[in-house]
Every structure is written in C-alpha cells, then in structure tokens.
Tab-separated table of C-alpha atoms and ligand atoms in Angstrom:
chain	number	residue	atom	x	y	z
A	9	UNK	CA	92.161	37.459	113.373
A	10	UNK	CA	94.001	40.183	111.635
A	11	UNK	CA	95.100	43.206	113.921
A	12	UNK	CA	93.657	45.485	110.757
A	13	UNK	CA	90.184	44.141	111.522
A	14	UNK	CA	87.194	45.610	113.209
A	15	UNK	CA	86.039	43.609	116.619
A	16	UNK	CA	83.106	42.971	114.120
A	17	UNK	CA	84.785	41.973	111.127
A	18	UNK	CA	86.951	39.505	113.992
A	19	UNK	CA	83.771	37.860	115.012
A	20	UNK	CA	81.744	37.249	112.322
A	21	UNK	CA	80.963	33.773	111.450
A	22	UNK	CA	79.781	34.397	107.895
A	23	UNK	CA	77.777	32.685	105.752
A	24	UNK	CA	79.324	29.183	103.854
A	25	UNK	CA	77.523	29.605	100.623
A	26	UNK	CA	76.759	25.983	99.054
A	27	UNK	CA	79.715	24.940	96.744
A	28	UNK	CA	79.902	26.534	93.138
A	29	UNK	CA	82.152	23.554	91.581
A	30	UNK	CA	84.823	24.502	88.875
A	31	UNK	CA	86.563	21.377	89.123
A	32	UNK	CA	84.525	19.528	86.745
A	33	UNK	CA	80.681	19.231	85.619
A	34	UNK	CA	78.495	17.793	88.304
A	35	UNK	CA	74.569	17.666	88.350
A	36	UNK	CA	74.352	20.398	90.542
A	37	UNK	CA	71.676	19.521	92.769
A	38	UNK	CA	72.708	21.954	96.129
A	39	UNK	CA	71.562	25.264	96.173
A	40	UNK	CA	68.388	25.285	95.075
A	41	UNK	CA	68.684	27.092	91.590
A	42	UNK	CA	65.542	26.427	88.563
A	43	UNK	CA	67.006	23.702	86.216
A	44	UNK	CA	65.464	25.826	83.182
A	45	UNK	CA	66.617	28.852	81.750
A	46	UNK	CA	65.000	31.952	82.476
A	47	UNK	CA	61.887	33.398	80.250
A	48	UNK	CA	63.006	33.940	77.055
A	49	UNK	CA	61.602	37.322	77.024
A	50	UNK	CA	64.040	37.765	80.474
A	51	UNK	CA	66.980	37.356	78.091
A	52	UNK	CA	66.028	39.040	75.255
A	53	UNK	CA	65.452	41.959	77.251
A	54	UNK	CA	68.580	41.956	79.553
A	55	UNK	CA	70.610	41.841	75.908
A	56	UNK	CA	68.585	44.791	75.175
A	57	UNK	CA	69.609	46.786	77.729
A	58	UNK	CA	73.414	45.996	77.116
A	59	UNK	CA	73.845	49.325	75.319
A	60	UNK	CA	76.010	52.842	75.608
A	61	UNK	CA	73.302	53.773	78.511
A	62	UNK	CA	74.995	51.544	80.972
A	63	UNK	CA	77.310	54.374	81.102
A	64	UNK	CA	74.697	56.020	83.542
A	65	UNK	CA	73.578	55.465	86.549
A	66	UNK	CA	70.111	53.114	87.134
A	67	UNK	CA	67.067	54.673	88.769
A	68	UNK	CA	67.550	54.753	91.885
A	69	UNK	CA	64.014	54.380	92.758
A	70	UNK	CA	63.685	51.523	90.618
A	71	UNK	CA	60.121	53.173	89.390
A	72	UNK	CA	59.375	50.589	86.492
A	73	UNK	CA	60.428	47.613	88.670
A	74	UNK	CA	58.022	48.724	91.335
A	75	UNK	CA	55.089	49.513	88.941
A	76	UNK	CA	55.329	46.089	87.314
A	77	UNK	CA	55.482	44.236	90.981
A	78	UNK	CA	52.707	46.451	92.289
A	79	UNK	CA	50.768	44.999	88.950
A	80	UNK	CA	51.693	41.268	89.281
A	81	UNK	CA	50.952	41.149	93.101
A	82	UNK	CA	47.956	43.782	93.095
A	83	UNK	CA	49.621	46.312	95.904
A	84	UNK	CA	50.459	49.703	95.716
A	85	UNK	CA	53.985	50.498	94.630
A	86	UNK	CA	54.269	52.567	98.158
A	87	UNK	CA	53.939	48.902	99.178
A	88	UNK	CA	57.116	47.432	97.558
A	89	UNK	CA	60.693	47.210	98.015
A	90	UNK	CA	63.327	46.033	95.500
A	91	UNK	CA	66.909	44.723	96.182
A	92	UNK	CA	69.948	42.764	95.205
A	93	UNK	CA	68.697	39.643	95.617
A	94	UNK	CA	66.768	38.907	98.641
A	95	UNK	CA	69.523	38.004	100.843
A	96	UNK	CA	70.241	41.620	100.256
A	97	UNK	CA	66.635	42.635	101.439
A	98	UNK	CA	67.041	40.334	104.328
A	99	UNK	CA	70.426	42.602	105.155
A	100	UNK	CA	68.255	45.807	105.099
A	101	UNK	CA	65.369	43.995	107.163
A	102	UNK	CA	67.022	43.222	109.947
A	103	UNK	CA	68.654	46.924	109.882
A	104	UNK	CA	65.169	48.941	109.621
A	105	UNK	CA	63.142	46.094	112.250
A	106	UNK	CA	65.259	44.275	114.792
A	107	UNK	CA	66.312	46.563	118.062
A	108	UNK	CA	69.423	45.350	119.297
A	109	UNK	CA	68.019	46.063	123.268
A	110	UNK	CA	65.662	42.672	122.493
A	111	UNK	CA	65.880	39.051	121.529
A	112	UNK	CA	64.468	38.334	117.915
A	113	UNK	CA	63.018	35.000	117.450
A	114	UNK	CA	63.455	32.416	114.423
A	115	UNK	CA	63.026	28.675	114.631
A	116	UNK	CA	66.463	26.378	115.469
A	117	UNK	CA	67.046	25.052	112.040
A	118	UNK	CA	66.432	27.560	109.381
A	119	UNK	CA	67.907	29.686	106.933
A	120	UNK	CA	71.369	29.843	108.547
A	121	UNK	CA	72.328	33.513	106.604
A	122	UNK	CA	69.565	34.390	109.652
A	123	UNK	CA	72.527	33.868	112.179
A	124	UNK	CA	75.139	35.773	110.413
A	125	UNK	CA	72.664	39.113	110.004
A	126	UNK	CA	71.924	38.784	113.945
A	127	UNK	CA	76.057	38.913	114.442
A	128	UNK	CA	76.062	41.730	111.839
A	129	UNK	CA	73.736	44.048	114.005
A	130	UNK	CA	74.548	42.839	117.205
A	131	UNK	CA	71.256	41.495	117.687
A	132	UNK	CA	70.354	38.432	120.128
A	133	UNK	CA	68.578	35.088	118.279
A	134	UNK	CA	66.291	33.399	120.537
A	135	UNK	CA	66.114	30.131	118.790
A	136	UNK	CA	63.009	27.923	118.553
A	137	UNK	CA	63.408	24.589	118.190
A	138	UNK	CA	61.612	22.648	115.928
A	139	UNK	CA	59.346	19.587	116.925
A	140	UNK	CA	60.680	16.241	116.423
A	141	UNK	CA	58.780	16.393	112.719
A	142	UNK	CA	60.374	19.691	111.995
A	143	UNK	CA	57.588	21.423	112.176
A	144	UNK	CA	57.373	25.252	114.053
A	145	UNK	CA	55.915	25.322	117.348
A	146	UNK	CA	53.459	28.261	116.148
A	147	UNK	CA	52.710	28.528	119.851
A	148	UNK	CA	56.106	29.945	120.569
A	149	UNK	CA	55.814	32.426	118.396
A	150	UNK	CA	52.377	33.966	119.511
A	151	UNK	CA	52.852	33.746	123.378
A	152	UNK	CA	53.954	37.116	123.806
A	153	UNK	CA	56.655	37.512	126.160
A	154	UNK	CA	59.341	40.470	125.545
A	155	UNK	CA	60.840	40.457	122.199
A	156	UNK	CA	62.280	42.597	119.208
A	157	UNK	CA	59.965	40.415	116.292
A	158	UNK	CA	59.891	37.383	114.683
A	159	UNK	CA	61.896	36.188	111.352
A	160	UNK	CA	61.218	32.976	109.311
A	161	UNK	CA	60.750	31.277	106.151
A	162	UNK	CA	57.898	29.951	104.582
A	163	UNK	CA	58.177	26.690	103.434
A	164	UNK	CA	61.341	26.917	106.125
A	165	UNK	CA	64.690	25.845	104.822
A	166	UNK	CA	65.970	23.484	104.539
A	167	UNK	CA	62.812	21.244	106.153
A	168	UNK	CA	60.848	22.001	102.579
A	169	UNK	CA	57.672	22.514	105.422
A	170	UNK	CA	54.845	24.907	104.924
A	171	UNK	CA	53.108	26.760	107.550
A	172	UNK	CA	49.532	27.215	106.707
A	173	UNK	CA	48.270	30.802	106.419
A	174	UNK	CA	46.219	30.375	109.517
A	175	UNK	CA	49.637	29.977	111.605
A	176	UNK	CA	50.930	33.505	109.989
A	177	UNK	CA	47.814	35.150	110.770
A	178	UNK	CA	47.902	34.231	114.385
A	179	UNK	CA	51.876	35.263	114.782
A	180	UNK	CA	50.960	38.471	113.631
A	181	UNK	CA	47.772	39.110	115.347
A	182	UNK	CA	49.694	38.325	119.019
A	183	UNK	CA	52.580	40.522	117.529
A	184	UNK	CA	50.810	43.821	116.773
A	185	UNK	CA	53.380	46.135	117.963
A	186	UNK	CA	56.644	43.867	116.569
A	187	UNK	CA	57.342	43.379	112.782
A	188	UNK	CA	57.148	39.417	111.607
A	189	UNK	CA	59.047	38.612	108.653
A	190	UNK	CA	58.092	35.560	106.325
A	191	UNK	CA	60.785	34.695	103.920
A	192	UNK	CA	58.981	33.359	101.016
A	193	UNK	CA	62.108	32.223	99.046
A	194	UNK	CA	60.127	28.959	98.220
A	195	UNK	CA	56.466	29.814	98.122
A	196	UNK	CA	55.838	29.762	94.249
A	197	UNK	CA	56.365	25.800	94.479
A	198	UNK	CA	52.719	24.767	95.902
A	199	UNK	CA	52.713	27.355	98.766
A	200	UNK	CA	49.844	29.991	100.166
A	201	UNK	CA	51.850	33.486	99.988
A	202	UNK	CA	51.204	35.872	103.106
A	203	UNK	CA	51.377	38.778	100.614
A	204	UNK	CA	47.297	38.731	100.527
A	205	UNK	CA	47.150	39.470	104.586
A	206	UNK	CA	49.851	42.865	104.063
A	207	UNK	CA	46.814	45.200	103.299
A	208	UNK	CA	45.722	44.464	106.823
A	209	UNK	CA	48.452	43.897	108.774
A	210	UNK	CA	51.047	46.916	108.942
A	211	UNK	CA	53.303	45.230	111.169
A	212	UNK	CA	53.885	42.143	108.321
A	213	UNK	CA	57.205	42.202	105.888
A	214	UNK	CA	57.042	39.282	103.057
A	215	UNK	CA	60.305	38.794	101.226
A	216	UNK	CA	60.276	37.069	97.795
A	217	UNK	CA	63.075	36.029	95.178
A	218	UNK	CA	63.080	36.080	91.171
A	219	UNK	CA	66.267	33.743	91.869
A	220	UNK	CA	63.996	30.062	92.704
A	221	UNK	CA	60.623	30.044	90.480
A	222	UNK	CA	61.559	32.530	88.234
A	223	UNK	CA	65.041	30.877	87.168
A	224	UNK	CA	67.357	34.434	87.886
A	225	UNK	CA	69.644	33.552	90.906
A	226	UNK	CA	72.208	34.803	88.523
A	227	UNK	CA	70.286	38.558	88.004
A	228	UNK	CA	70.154	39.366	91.799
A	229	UNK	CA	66.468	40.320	92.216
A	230	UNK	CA	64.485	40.648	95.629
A	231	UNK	CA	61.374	41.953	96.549
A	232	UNK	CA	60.159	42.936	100.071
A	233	UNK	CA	55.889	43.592	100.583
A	234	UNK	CA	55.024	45.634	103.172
A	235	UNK	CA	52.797	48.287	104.593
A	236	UNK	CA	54.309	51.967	103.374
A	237	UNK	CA	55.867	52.359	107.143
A	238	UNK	CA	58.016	49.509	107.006
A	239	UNK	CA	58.573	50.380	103.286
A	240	UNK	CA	59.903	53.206	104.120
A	241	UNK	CA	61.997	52.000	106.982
A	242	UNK	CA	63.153	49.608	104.245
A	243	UNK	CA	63.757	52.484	101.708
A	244	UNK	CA	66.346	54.324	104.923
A	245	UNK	CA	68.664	51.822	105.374
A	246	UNK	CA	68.916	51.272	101.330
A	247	UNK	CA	69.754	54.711	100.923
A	248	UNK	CA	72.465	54.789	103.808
A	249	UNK	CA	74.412	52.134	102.308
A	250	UNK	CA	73.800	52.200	98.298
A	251	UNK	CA	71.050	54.029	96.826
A	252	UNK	CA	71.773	52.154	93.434
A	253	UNK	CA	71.119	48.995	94.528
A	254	UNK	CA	69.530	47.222	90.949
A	255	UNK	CA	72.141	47.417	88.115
A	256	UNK	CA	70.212	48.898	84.347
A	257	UNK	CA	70.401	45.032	83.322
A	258	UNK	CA	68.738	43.660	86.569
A	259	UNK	CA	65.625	45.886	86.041
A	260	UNK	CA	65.201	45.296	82.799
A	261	UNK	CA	65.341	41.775	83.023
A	262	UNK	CA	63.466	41.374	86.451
A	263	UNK	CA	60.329	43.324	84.637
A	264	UNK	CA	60.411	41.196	80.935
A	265	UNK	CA	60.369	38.050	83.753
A	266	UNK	CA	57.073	39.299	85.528
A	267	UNK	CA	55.257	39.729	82.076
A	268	UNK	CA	56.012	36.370	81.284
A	269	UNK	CA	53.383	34.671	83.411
A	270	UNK	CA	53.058	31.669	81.380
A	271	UNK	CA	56.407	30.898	81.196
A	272	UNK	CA	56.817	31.209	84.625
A	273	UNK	CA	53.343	29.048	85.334
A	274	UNK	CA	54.576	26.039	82.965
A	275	UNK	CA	58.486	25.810	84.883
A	276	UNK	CA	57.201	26.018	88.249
A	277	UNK	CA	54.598	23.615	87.479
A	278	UNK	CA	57.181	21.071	85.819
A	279	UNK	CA	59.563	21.021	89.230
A	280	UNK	CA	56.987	20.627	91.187
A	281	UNK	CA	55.533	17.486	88.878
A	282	UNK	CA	59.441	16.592	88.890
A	283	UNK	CA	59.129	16.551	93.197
A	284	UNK	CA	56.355	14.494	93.451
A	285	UNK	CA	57.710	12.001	91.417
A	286	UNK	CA	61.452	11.840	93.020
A	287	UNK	CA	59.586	12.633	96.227
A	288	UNK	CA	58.008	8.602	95.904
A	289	UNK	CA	61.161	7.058	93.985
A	290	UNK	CA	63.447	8.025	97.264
A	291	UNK	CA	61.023	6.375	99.192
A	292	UNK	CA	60.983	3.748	97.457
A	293	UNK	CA	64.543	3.497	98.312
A	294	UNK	CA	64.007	3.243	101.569
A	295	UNK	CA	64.493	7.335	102.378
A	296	UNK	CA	62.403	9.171	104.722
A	297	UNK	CA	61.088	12.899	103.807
A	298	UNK	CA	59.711	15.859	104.873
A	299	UNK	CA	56.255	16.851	102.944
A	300	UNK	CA	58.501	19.103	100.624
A	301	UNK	CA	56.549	22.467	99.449
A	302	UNK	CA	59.911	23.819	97.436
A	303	UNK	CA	61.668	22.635	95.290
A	304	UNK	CA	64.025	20.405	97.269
A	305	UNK	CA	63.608	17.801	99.067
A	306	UNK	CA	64.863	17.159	102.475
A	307	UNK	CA	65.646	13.581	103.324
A	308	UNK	CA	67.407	10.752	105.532
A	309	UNK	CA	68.170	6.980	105.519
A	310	UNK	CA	67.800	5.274	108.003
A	311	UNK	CA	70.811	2.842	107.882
A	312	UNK	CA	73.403	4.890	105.947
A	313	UNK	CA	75.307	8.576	107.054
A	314	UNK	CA	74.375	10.978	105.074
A	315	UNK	CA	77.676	12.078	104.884
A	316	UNK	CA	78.478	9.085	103.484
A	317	UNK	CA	75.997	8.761	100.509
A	318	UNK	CA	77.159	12.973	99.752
A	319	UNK	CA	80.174	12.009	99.443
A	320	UNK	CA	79.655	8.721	97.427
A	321	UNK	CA	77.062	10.496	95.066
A	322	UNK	CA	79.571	13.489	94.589
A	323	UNK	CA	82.547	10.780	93.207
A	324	UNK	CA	79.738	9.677	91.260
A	325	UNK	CA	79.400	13.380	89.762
A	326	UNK	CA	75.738	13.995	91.698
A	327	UNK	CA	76.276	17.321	94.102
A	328	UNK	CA	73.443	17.514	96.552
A	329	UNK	CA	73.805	19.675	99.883
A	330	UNK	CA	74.933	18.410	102.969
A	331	UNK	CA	74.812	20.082	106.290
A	332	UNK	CA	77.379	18.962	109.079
A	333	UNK	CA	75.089	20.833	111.822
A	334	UNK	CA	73.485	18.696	114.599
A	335	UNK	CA	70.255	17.672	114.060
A	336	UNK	CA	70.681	17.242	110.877
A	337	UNK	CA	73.750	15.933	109.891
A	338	UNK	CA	71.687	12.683	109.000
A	339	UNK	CA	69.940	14.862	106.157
A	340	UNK	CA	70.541	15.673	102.849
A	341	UNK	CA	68.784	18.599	100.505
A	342	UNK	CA	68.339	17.593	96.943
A	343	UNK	CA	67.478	20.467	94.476
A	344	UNK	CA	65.062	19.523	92.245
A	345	UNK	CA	66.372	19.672	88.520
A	346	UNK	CA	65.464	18.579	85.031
A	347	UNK	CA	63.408	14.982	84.410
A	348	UNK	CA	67.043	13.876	82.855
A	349	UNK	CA	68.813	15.159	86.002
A	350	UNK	CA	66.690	13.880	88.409
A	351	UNK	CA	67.103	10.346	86.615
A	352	UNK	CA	71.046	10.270	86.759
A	353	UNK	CA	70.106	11.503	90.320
A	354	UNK	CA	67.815	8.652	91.334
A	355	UNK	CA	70.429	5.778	89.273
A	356	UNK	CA	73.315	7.411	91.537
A	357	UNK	CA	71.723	6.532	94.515
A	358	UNK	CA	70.330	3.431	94.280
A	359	UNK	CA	73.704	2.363	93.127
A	360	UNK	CA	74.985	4.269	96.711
A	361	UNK	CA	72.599	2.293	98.712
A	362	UNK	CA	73.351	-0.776	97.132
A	363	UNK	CA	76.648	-0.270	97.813
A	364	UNK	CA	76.697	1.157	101.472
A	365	UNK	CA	74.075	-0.846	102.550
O	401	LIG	N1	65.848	32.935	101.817
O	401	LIG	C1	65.982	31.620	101.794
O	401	LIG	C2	65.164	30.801	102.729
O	401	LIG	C3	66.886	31.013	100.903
O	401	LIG	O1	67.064	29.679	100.907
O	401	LIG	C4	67.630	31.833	100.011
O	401	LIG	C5	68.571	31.234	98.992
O	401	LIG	N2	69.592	30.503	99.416
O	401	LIG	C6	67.459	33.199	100.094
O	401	LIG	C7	66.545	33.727	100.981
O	401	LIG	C8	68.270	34.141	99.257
O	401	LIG	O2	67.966	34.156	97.929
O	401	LIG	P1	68.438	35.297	96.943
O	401	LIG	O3	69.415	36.188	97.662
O	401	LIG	O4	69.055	34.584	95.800
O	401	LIG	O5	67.203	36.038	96.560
C-alpha cells in the first residue's frame, strides 16, 4: 500500500493475467489464444491501414465496424457495441448495468476478471456455486429474490460447459426488469449464441471476442449485442472514459476478419476436430473432463496434483494453465493448439504420468 494511492487503487485485487513467457519458447497452451494466424485478408488489411492517416484520430463511432457486425450477425447497428477487446466491454458493462445498492450474481468458478470489475465499482458478487459436475444451478438464477442482474459466460470458463439456450431464455424471462449478461468468449467452438433471443429480450447484453475463433487476441476487438437502451447505456460510459476506444488499425482489421467467413469456418472447425481428438487421448490417459464446448479443455487426474504435472510439463517446455484456487486446484486448462502442438502436448504427458505415477 502506497500512501499516494486511492482507498481503491489500495484494495484492488487485480486480475493475474495467464503467463506471457519470454524466457524461452514453450507450446503455449494457457490462455486460450487460436493456434493459426489470423485471415489473411485480416493482415493484409491492417498493413493497409499503416499509412500517414494514422496521424488522425479513428472514428469515434466506429461506423464501418458496426455496419459490418450488424451484417454478419443480422441486427441493427443501433444494436451493437464495439470495444478494446471484450474485457474492455465487460469494464463498460458492469459500469452502465450493475447498481452498487444490490448484489449481482455470477456462478462460484468463472471468469475471475468478473471479481476484479465488482471491486472496481464497488459492487457486491453473490456467488453461485456450481454443482458437483460444474454445471450452473439455472434455478438460482431465475428464482427472483432482490438483485442488481446476472453476469456469466457461455460455455463458462474455465469448466469448457455450455448452457443450452433454453436455460438463457428462462434467466431472462424471470429477470425482466434486471440486465443478464452472457459472455460468449467461447461460443464459436460448437456453441448456440444467445444473440438470436436480443430482438426480443431488451433486458439481454451478449458479449463476443474476435480474440478466440477469429485468431486476433493481439488486435483488441470486442463486441457487445444488445437492445438500443442498453446500447446506449453502453455507448455513456465509453464516452466518459475514451471516446476513441478502436485504434485506425483495429477497425480495419476487425472488418477484413468478418468478410472472411470461410476462413474463419475452416479454423474454428479444425480446433474443434483437434478437441475431440485430445479430448479421448487424455482419457485414455486416465484424465477426467468436462464436456468441453471451447477450445480448451478442462481436466483432472485422479492420482497425480495437478500442480505437479504443470509444473513437470512446463520443464518439459508444455505451458498449460493452472489455477491454485480451491476447487480446482486439482484442474488444469489446456488450450487447444495446432495437430503438431497438441502431439508434443499429448507425448509430454504421458511421459508425466509415467513418471509421477
Ligand atoms: N471472457 C472470457 C470468459 C474470457 O476467457 C476472456 C479471455 N481471457 C475474455 C472474456 C476476454 O477476452 P478479450 O478481452 O481478449 O476479448
């Protein structure tokens, strides 16, 4: 605690990003970024835009972004939102929808930047906690009872588990007067996106990334899908805090990626053949799994600490993501990569178990 710091900035527990390694080259299997490039078309238009204009500002409205969503998703662009990654929308979301008088509910074991953002506003989690599958007791979500709204991600990190459609619908049909919030960081790996139900339900936000299935962690580029009201809710706190949110390179590059819809179609479809198959070759090895809808996988052995095998697979130049928080501390996330990757990743631990064991 420094004396120059805000009570806020003195109690903030923030957000341990998962490790960016410059000690040597690892197959980086721990924070869930695409093993393939971006679209071609992505690049070629981000070096495009690398010209004298970058001396001006961007839009600030982000106009050709927004057309180009409203196109790909088939909502009006009064019904979109664009930010610096979605983390970044998440910030924003939580500003514009969250009253710091009431509790806002997300399930106990999720996203843990959810945590930080409550701290940030001075809001109060109530946590759920998940069954003893990890799956989200829907009913505590639609029994009423008085609070602020209702954050969570679908497929929830880092369980990898979906919630069917059916389960959103009924949160936000007992929540008519509270906004509900479904993180879809994941949802292009074999999920149902919620973003159909937002021309009927005006109290539903749906937060997507280009940074998972369209390969651009590195660009920065969110999207929030909403009715206008929370849009516009959205669009307030954005313009209290940087009304230039999307650099000239970011926009050009997020729209060249959503043109690119085979691209996008054939890498998506690869990681997800890649999870199936890892998905049965762990278990084979004697790991239990979570039905994984993302493009990780979330798994346990039951004789050996996870800790142990992270750290033994690490040494053995395999970084996968391990979590020291209760519950599951006996886990491990694995990022789906490359075929080749995902082979080095599969000879690394059968070599661990054989050795631990
Ligand atoms: N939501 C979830 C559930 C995530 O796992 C992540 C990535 N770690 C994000 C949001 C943020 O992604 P980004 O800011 O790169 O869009």
């Amino acid at each position: 605690m420094s004396k120059f710091w805000s009570p806020l900035a003195g109690s903030l527990e923030p957000y341990v990003p998962g490790e960016q390694p410059k000690d040597k080259t690892y197959i980086k299997l721990n924070t869930n970024e695409n093993p393939y490039p971006p679209s071609p078309k992505a690049l070629e238009a981000i070096a495009a835009a690398a010209d004298a204009d970058l001396r001006l500002y961007p839009d600030p409205t982000c106009d050709a972004l927004i057309q180009e969503v409203a196109r790909c998703y088939g909502l009006s662009p009064k019904q979109i939102f664009v930010g610096n990654g979605s983390d970044e929308v998440l910030a924003f979301a939580f500003a514009a929808f969250f009253d710091p008088a009431k509790p806002v509910l997300f399930p106990d074991i999720t996203y843990s930047f959810y945590k930080v953002y409550a701290q940030l506003y001075r809001l109060t989690p109530r946590l759920i906690p998940l069954d003893d599958e990890f799956n989200i007791p829907v009913g505590e979500f639609t029994s009423g009872g008085d609070h602020g709204g209702i954050i969570l991600p679908n497929p929830n990190a880092p369980t990898a588990k979906l919630l069917p459609l059916a389960d959103i619908v009924a949160m936000l049909e007992a929540n008519p007067d509270r906004v509900v919030i479904i993180d879809e960081a994941y949802i292009d790996f074999g999920g149902e996106s919620a973003v159909k139900l937002v021309p009927d339900y005006p109290n539903l936000l749906v937060i997507q990334t280009l940074s998972k299935s369209r390969s651009l962690a590195g660009l920065r580029v969110g999207f929030a899908f909403g009715s206008e009201e929370l849009i516009e809710g959205l669009d307030r706190i954005k313009n209290s805090f940087n009304s230039y949110t999307l650099d000239r390179l970011a926009l050009h590059g997020a729209v060249a990626s959503l043109q690119d819809e085979a691209y996008f179609r054939e890498t998506t479809e690869k990681v997800i053949r890649t999870r199936e198959r890892v998905a049965r070759q762990v278990a084979e090895l004697g790991f239990r799994g979570t039905e994984s809808r993302a493009n990780f996988l979330f798994i346990s052995h039951p004789s050996i600490a996870a800790k142990d095998i992270f750290l033994r697979l690490r040494e053995k130049g395999v970084l996968v993501r391990y979590f020291a928080s209760k519950r599951i501390d006996n886990h491990l996330r694995v990022s789906i990569g490359t075929d080749e990757e995902m082979d080095a990743f599969i000879a690394a631990l059968r070599e661990t178990v054989e050795e631990l064991q």
